[in-house]
Structure formats: structure tokens, C-alpha cells
CSV table of C-alpha atoms in Angstrom, one decimal:
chain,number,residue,atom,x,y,z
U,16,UNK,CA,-131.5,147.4,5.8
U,17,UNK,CA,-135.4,146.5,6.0
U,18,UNK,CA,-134.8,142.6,5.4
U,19,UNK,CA,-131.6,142.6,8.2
U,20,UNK,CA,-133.7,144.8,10.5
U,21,UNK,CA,-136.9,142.3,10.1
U,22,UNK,CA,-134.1,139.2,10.6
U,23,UNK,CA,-132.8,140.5,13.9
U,24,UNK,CA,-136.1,141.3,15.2
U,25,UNK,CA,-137.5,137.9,14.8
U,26,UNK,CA,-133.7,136.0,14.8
U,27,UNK,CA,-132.9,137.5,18.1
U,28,UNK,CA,-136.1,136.9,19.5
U,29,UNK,CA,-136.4,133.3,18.6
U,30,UNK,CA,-133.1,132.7,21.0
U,31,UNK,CA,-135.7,134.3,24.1
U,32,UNK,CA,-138.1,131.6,22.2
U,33,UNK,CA,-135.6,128.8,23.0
U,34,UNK,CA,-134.8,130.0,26.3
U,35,UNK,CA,-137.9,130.3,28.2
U,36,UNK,CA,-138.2,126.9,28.5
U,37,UNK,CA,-135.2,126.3,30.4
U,38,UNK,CA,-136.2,128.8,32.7
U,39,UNK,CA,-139.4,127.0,33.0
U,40,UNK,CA,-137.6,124.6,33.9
U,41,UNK,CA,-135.6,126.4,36.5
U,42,UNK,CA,-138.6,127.8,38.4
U,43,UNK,CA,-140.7,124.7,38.3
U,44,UNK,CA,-138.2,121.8,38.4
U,45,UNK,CA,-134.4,122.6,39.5
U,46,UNK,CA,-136.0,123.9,43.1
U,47,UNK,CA,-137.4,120.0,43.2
U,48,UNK,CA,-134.0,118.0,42.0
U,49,UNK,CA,-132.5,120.1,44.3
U,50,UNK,CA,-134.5,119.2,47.0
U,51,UNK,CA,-135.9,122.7,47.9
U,52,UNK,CA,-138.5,125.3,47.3
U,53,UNK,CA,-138.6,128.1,44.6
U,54,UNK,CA,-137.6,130.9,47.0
U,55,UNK,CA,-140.2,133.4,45.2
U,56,UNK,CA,-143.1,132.8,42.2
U,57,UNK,CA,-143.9,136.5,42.3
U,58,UNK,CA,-140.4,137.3,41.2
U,59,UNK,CA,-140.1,134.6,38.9
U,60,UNK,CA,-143.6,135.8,37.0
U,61,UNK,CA,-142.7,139.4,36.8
U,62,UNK,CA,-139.4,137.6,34.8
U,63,UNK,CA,-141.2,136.2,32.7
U,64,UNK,CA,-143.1,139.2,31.7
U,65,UNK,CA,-140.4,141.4,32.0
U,66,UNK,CA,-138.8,139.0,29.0
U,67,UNK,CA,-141.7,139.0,26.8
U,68,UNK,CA,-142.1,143.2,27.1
U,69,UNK,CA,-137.8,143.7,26.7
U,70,UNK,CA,-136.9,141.0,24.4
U,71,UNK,CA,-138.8,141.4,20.9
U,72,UNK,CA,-137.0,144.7,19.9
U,73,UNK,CA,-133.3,144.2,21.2
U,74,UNK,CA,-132.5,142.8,17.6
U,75,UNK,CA,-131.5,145.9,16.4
U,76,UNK,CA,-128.2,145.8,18.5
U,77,UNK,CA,-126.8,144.1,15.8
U,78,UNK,CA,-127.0,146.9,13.5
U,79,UNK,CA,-125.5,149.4,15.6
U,80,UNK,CA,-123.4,150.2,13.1
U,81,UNK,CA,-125.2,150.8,10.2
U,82,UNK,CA,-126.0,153.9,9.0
U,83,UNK,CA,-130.1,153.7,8.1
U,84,UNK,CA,-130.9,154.1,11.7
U,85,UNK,CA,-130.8,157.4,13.7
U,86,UNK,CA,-128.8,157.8,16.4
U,87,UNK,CA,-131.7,158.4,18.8
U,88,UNK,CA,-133.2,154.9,17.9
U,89,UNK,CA,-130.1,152.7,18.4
U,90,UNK,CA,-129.8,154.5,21.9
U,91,UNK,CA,-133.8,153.2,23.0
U,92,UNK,CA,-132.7,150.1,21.5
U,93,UNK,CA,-129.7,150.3,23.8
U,94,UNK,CA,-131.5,151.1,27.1
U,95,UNK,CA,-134.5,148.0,25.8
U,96,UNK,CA,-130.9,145.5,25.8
U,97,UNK,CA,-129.9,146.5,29.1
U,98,UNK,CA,-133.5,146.1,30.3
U,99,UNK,CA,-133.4,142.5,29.3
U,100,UNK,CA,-130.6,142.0,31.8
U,101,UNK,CA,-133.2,142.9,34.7
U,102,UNK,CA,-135.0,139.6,34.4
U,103,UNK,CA,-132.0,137.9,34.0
U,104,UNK,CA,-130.3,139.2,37.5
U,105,UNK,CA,-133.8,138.8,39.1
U,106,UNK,CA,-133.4,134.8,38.1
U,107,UNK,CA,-130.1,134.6,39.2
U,108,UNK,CA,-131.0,135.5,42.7
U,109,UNK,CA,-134.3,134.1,42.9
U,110,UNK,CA,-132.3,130.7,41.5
U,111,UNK,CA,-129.3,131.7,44.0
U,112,UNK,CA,-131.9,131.7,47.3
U,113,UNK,CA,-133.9,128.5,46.0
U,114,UNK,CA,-130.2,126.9,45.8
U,115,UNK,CA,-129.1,128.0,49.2
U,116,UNK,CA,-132.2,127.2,50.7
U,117,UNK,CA,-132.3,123.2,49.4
U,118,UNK,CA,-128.4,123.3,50.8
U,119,UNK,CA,-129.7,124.4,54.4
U,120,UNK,CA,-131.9,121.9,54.4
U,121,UNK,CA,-129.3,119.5,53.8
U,122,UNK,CA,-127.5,120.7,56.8
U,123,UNK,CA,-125.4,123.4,55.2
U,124,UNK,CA,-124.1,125.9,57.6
U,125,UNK,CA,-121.7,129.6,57.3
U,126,UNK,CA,-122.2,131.7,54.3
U,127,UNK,CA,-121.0,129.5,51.6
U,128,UNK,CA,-121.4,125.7,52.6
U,129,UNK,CA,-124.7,125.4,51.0
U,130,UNK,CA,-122.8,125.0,47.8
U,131,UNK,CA,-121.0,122.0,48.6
U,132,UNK,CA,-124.3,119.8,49.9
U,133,UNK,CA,-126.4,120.2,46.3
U,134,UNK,CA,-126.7,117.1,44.3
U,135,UNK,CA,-124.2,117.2,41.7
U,136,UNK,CA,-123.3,113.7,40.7
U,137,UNK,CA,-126.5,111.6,42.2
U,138,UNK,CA,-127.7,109.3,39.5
U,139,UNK,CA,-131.7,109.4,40.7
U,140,UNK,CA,-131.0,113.8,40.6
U,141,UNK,CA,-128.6,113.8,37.0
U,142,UNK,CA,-131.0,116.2,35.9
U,143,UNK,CA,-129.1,118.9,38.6
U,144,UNK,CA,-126.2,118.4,36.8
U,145,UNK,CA,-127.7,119.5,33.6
U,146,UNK,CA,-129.7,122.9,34.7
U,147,UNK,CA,-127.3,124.5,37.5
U,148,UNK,CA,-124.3,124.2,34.8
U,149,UNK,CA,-126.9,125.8,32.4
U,150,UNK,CA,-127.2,128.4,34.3
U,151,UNK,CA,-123.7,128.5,35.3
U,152,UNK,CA,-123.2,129.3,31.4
U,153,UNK,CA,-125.8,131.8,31.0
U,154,UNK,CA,-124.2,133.9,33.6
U,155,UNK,CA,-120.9,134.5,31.2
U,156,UNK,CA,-123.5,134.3,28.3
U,157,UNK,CA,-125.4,137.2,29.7
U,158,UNK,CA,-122.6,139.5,31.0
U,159,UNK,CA,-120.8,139.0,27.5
U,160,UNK,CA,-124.1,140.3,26.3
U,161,UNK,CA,-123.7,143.4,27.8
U,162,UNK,CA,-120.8,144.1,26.1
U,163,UNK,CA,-123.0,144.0,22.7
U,164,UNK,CA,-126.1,146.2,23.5
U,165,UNK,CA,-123.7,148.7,24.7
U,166,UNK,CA,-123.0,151.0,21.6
U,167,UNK,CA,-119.5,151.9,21.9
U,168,UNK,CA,-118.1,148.4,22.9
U,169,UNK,CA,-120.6,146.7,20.4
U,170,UNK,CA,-118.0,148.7,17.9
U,171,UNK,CA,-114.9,146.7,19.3
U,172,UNK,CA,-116.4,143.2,18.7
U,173,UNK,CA,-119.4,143.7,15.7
U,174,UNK,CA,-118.4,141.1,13.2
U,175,UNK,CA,-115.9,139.2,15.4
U,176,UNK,CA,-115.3,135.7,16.6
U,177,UNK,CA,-116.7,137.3,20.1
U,178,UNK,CA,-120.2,137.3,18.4
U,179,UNK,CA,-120.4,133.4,18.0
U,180,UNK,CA,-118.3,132.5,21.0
U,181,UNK,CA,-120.8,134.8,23.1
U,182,UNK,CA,-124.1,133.3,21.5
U,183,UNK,CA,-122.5,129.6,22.0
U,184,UNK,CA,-122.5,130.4,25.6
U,185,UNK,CA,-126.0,131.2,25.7
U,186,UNK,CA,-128.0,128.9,23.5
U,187,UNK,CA,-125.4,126.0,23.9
U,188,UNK,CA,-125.0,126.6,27.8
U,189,UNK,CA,-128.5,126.5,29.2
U,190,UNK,CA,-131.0,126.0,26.4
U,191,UNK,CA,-129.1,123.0,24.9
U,192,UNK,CA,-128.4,121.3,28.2
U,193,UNK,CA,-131.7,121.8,29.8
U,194,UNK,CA,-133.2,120.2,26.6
U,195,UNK,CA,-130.8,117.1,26.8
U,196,UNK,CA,-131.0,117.1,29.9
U,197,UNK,CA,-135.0,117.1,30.4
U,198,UNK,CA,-135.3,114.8,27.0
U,199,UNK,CA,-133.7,112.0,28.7
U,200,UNK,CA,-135.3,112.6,32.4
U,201,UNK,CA,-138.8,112.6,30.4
U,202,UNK,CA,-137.8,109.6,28.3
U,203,UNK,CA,-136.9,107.3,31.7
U,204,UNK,CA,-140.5,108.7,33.3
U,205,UNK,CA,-142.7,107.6,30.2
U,206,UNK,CA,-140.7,104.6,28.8
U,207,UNK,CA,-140.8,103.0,32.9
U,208,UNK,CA,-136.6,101.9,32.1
U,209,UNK,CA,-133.8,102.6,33.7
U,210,UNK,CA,-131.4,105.2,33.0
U,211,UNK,CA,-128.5,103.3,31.4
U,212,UNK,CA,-124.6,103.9,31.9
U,213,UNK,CA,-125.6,106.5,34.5
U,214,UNK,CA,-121.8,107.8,35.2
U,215,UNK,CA,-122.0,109.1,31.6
U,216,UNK,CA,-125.5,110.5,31.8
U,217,UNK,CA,-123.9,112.3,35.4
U,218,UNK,CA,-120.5,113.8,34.0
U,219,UNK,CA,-121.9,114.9,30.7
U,220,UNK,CA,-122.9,118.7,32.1
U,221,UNK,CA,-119.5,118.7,33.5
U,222,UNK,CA,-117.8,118.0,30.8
U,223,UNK,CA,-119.7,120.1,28.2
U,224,UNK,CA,-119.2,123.2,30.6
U,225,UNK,CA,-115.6,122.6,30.8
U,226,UNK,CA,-115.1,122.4,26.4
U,227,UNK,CA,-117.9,125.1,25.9
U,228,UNK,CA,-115.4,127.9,28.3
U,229,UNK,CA,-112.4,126.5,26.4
U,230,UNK,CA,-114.7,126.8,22.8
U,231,UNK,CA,-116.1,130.1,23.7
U,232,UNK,CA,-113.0,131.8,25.7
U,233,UNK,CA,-110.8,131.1,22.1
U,234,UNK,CA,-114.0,133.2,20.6
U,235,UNK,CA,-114.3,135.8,22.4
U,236,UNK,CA,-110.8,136.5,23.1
U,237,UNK,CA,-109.8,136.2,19.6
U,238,UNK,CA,-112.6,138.4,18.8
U,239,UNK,CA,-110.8,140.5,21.0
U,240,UNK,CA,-108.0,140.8,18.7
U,241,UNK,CA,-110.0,141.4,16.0
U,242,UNK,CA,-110.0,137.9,14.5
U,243,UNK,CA,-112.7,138.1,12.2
U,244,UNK,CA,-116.5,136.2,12.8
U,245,UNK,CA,-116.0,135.1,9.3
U,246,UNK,CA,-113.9,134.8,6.1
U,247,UNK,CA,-113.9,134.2,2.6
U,248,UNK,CA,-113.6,130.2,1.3
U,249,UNK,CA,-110.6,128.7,1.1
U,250,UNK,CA,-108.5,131.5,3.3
U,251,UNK,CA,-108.0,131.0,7.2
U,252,UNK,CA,-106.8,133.3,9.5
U,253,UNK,CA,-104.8,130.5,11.3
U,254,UNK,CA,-102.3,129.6,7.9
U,255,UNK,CA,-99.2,131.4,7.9
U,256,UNK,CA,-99.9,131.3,4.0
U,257,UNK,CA,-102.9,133.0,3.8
U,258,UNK,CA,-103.3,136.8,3.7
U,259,UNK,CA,-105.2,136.9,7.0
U,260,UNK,CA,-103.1,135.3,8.9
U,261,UNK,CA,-102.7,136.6,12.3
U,262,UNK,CA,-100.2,134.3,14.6
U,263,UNK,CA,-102.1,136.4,17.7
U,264,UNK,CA,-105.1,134.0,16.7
U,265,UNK,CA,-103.3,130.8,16.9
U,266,UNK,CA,-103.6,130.3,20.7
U,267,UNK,CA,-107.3,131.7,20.2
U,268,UNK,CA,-108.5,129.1,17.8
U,269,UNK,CA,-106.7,126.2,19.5
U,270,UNK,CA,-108.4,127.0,22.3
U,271,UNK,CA,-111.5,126.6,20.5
U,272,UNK,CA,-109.9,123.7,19.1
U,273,UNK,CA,-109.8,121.6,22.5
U,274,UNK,CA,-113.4,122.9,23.4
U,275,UNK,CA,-114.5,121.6,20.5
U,276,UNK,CA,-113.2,118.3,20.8
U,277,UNK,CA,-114.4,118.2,24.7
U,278,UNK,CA,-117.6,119.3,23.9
U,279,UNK,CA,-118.0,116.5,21.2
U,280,UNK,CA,-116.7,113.6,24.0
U,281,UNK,CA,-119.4,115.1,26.3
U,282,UNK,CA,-122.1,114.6,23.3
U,283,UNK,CA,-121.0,111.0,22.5
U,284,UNK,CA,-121.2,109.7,26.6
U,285,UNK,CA,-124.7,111.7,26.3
U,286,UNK,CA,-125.8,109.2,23.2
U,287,UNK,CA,-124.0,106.6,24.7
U,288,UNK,CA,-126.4,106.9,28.0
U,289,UNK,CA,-129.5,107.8,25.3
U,290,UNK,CA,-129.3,105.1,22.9
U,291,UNK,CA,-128.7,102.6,26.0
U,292,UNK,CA,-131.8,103.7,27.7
U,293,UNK,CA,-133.7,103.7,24.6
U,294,UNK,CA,-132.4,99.8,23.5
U,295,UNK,CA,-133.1,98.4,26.7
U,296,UNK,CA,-136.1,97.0,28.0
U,297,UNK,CA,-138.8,98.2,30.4
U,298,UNK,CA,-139.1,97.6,33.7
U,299,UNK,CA,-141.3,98.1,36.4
U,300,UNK,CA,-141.0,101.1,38.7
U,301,UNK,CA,-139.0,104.5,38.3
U,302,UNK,CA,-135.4,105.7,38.5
């Protein structure tokens, strides 16, 4: 219990580790590819030391069900899980405001209509693509996380196929696409090229959002069903020979089947666009 207890402290920690440079860059450079302002710094600095208080000892969530710990300590690390989600909803508005506002400026107008005038496919702002579906992702990522720190439904899905397909969500949604994203946007500033094949580079977000909600919807609603986070080699859960098969689970896993496989097309147009950029030579000026 001591070695599991240290892992979760430090292995769920290390995912707040990887995301608190996406929300870097949320705060500092989505309000300027969106062609705004950040709507509030104070907000978005008590976040960030709201995280680094709340997220060390929310680990333990993933013990819930094990015995060694009392009762009264998986409830404070209960309450310290839901506490985590306080920064995260203060982002989402502070992000939500700083998105509306850039739309306004763009000559949005009624309650909604800011949505349609951000810069989704512009080749000079592709890095919008890659944070606001980010943090499109994070949103499922975060409410699914709810669902573990509380103790009772943590019980329906601990050791399910909801655990991966909920942690996909998270560190494949925003931290992986705001990395991607930002590695080729810094490679085009230093190198002075041009951003090469830029359609690709554009629909690439798009496209990994679309396989990642098909890759982690088969997850978490197999998990769901009870279809197990993982098995022994050489059985599957989806062969009517083997002893775990469950034909509930079938539609589950195809689903994470065809996520899979869109997710992968979405990662090849991103080293298509890479590679080209990288192979080509410099010119003078920026993208």
C-alpha cells in the first residue's frame, strides 16, 4: 500500500506537471491567436495557485478502495479532488470571456454569435485550432473526473476501461495538442520557414478531437459495463472464445476502434506538415 500510495501521489501529480503548460499557454497565448485580451490575470493567478495547493495529494483517489486507509482520510482526499475542479471552472470562464470578447471585436453580436467569428481554420492563427479543441477536451476530461474523486461512483468504474478512456481525454486532449501544436508554431518562428501543407497542419485538431470522443466514449461507456481496464495475456474480452467475453463490449471497443484509427490519420497529416516544414528551406520573413 505504501509503494501504490507514493506512485499516485507523485503519478497523479505529474499529469498537473504536464498540464500547466497548456494553461500557460491559454492565459498568455490563445487570448492573442484569438485576437483578444485575457479577460482577467487575477483569476487566472489565483488558478494557478489554487492547482499547486489542491493537486499534489488527490492521488489517493485511486485507492479508494483499498482497505489500509481510514475512512476519514479517503473523504479529505475526496473534498481535496473536488477542490481541484475550482481552478478548472475558474479557467473555463475566464477562457469563455477572453473568447467572447476577441469574437466582439470581430463584430459578433446576440448572445452566441461570438462563437462563429473565432479563427478556426486561418493558416497564419492554426495554433487556435490546436488550444480551444484542447480545452474543448478537458472539459469532458474534467467532468469524467468527477465521477472518480467521488467515493461512491469511483466504486462503479475503479479498474475499468472508464479509467483510461477518462485520462486519454485529459492528457491526450489538451496537453498533447497544445504541445504539438506550440512545437510546430515555435519551430516556424525560430527556423524563419514556412509552415508547409498548411490544410493539414489546420484540420489536424479537428480531426484528433473527433477520434479521441470516438476512442474515449468506447472507454468509458464500456467501463460502464464493467468491461475491465485490463486483462490477462492472450484473453480478450471482445472473442466470443474467450472466457471474458462480453458481446455488450463489442460496440464499446469498436468504437474505440474507429477513434483509434482517426486519431492516428490526424497524427500522420501532423508529421506530414512537420517533416515538410522541417525539410524545406528558410526564407525570409514570418508566417
Amino acid at each position: 500500500p505504501l509503494t501504490r500510495m507514493l506512485f499516485w501521489m507523485f503519478g497523479h501529480t505529474l499529469v498537473y506537471f504536464w498540464l500547466l503548460p497548456a494553461y500557460i499557454m491559454y492565459y498568455t497565448i490563445l487570448p492573442k491567436v484569438a485576437g483578444g485580451k485575457l479577460f482577467s490575470s487575477n483569476a487566472g493567478r489565483l488558478a494557478f495557485l489554487l492547482f499547486l495547493i489542491l493537486s499534489v495529494p488527490v492521488g489517493v483517489h485511486h485507492q479508494f478502495s483499498e482497505p489500509v486507509f481510514p475512512p476519514g482520510t479517503k473523504f479529505f482526499m475526496s473534498i481535496l479532488t473536488f477542490g481541484v475542479a475550482l481552478p478548472s471552472f475558474m479557467t473555463a470562464f475566464n477562457i469563455a470571456a477572453t473568447l467572447e470578447y476577441a469574437g466582439r471585436k470581430r463584430g459578433a453580436k446576440g448572445w452566441l454569435g461570438w462563437m462563429l467569428h473565432l479563427p478556426y481554420f486561418k493558416s497564419k492563427n492554426f495554433l487556435f485550432g490546436y488550444l480551444i479543441c484542447g480545452l474543448i477536451l478537458f472539459i469532458f476530461g474534467g467532468l469524467s473526473g468527477i465521477v472518480n474523486a467521488s467515493y461512491s461512483l469511483n466504486a462503479v468504474v475503479h479498474n475499468t476501461a472508464w479509467i483510461p478512456g477518462h485520462f486519454h481525454m485529459t492528457v491526450a486532449g489538451p496537453v498533447f495538442l497544445s504541445i504539438i501544436g506550440m512545437s510546430l508554431y515555435l519551430y516556424i518562428k525560430l527556423s524563419g520557414k514556412n509552415l508547409k501543407f498548411k490544410s493539414f497542419a489546420n484540420i489536424v485538431p479537428y480531426v484528433w478531437t473527433i477520434g479521441l470522443a470516438f476512442f474515449s466514449h468506447g472507454m468509458m461507456a464500456g467501463g460502464l459495463m464493467g468491461e475491465p481496464r485490463r486483462t490477462n495475456l492472450g484473453m480478450s474480452y471482445t472473442n466470443p472464445d474467450s472466457p471474458l467475453f462480453n458481446s455488450h463490449w463489442v460496440p464499446t471497443t469498436t468504437s474505440t476502434l474507429i477513434g483509434g484509427i482517426v486519431m492516428t490519420t490526424a497524427a500522420l497529416l501532423y508529421f506530414i506538415s512537420f517533416f515538410g516544414t522541417v525539410f524545406s528551406r528558410p526564407v525570409r520573413g514570418q508566417v
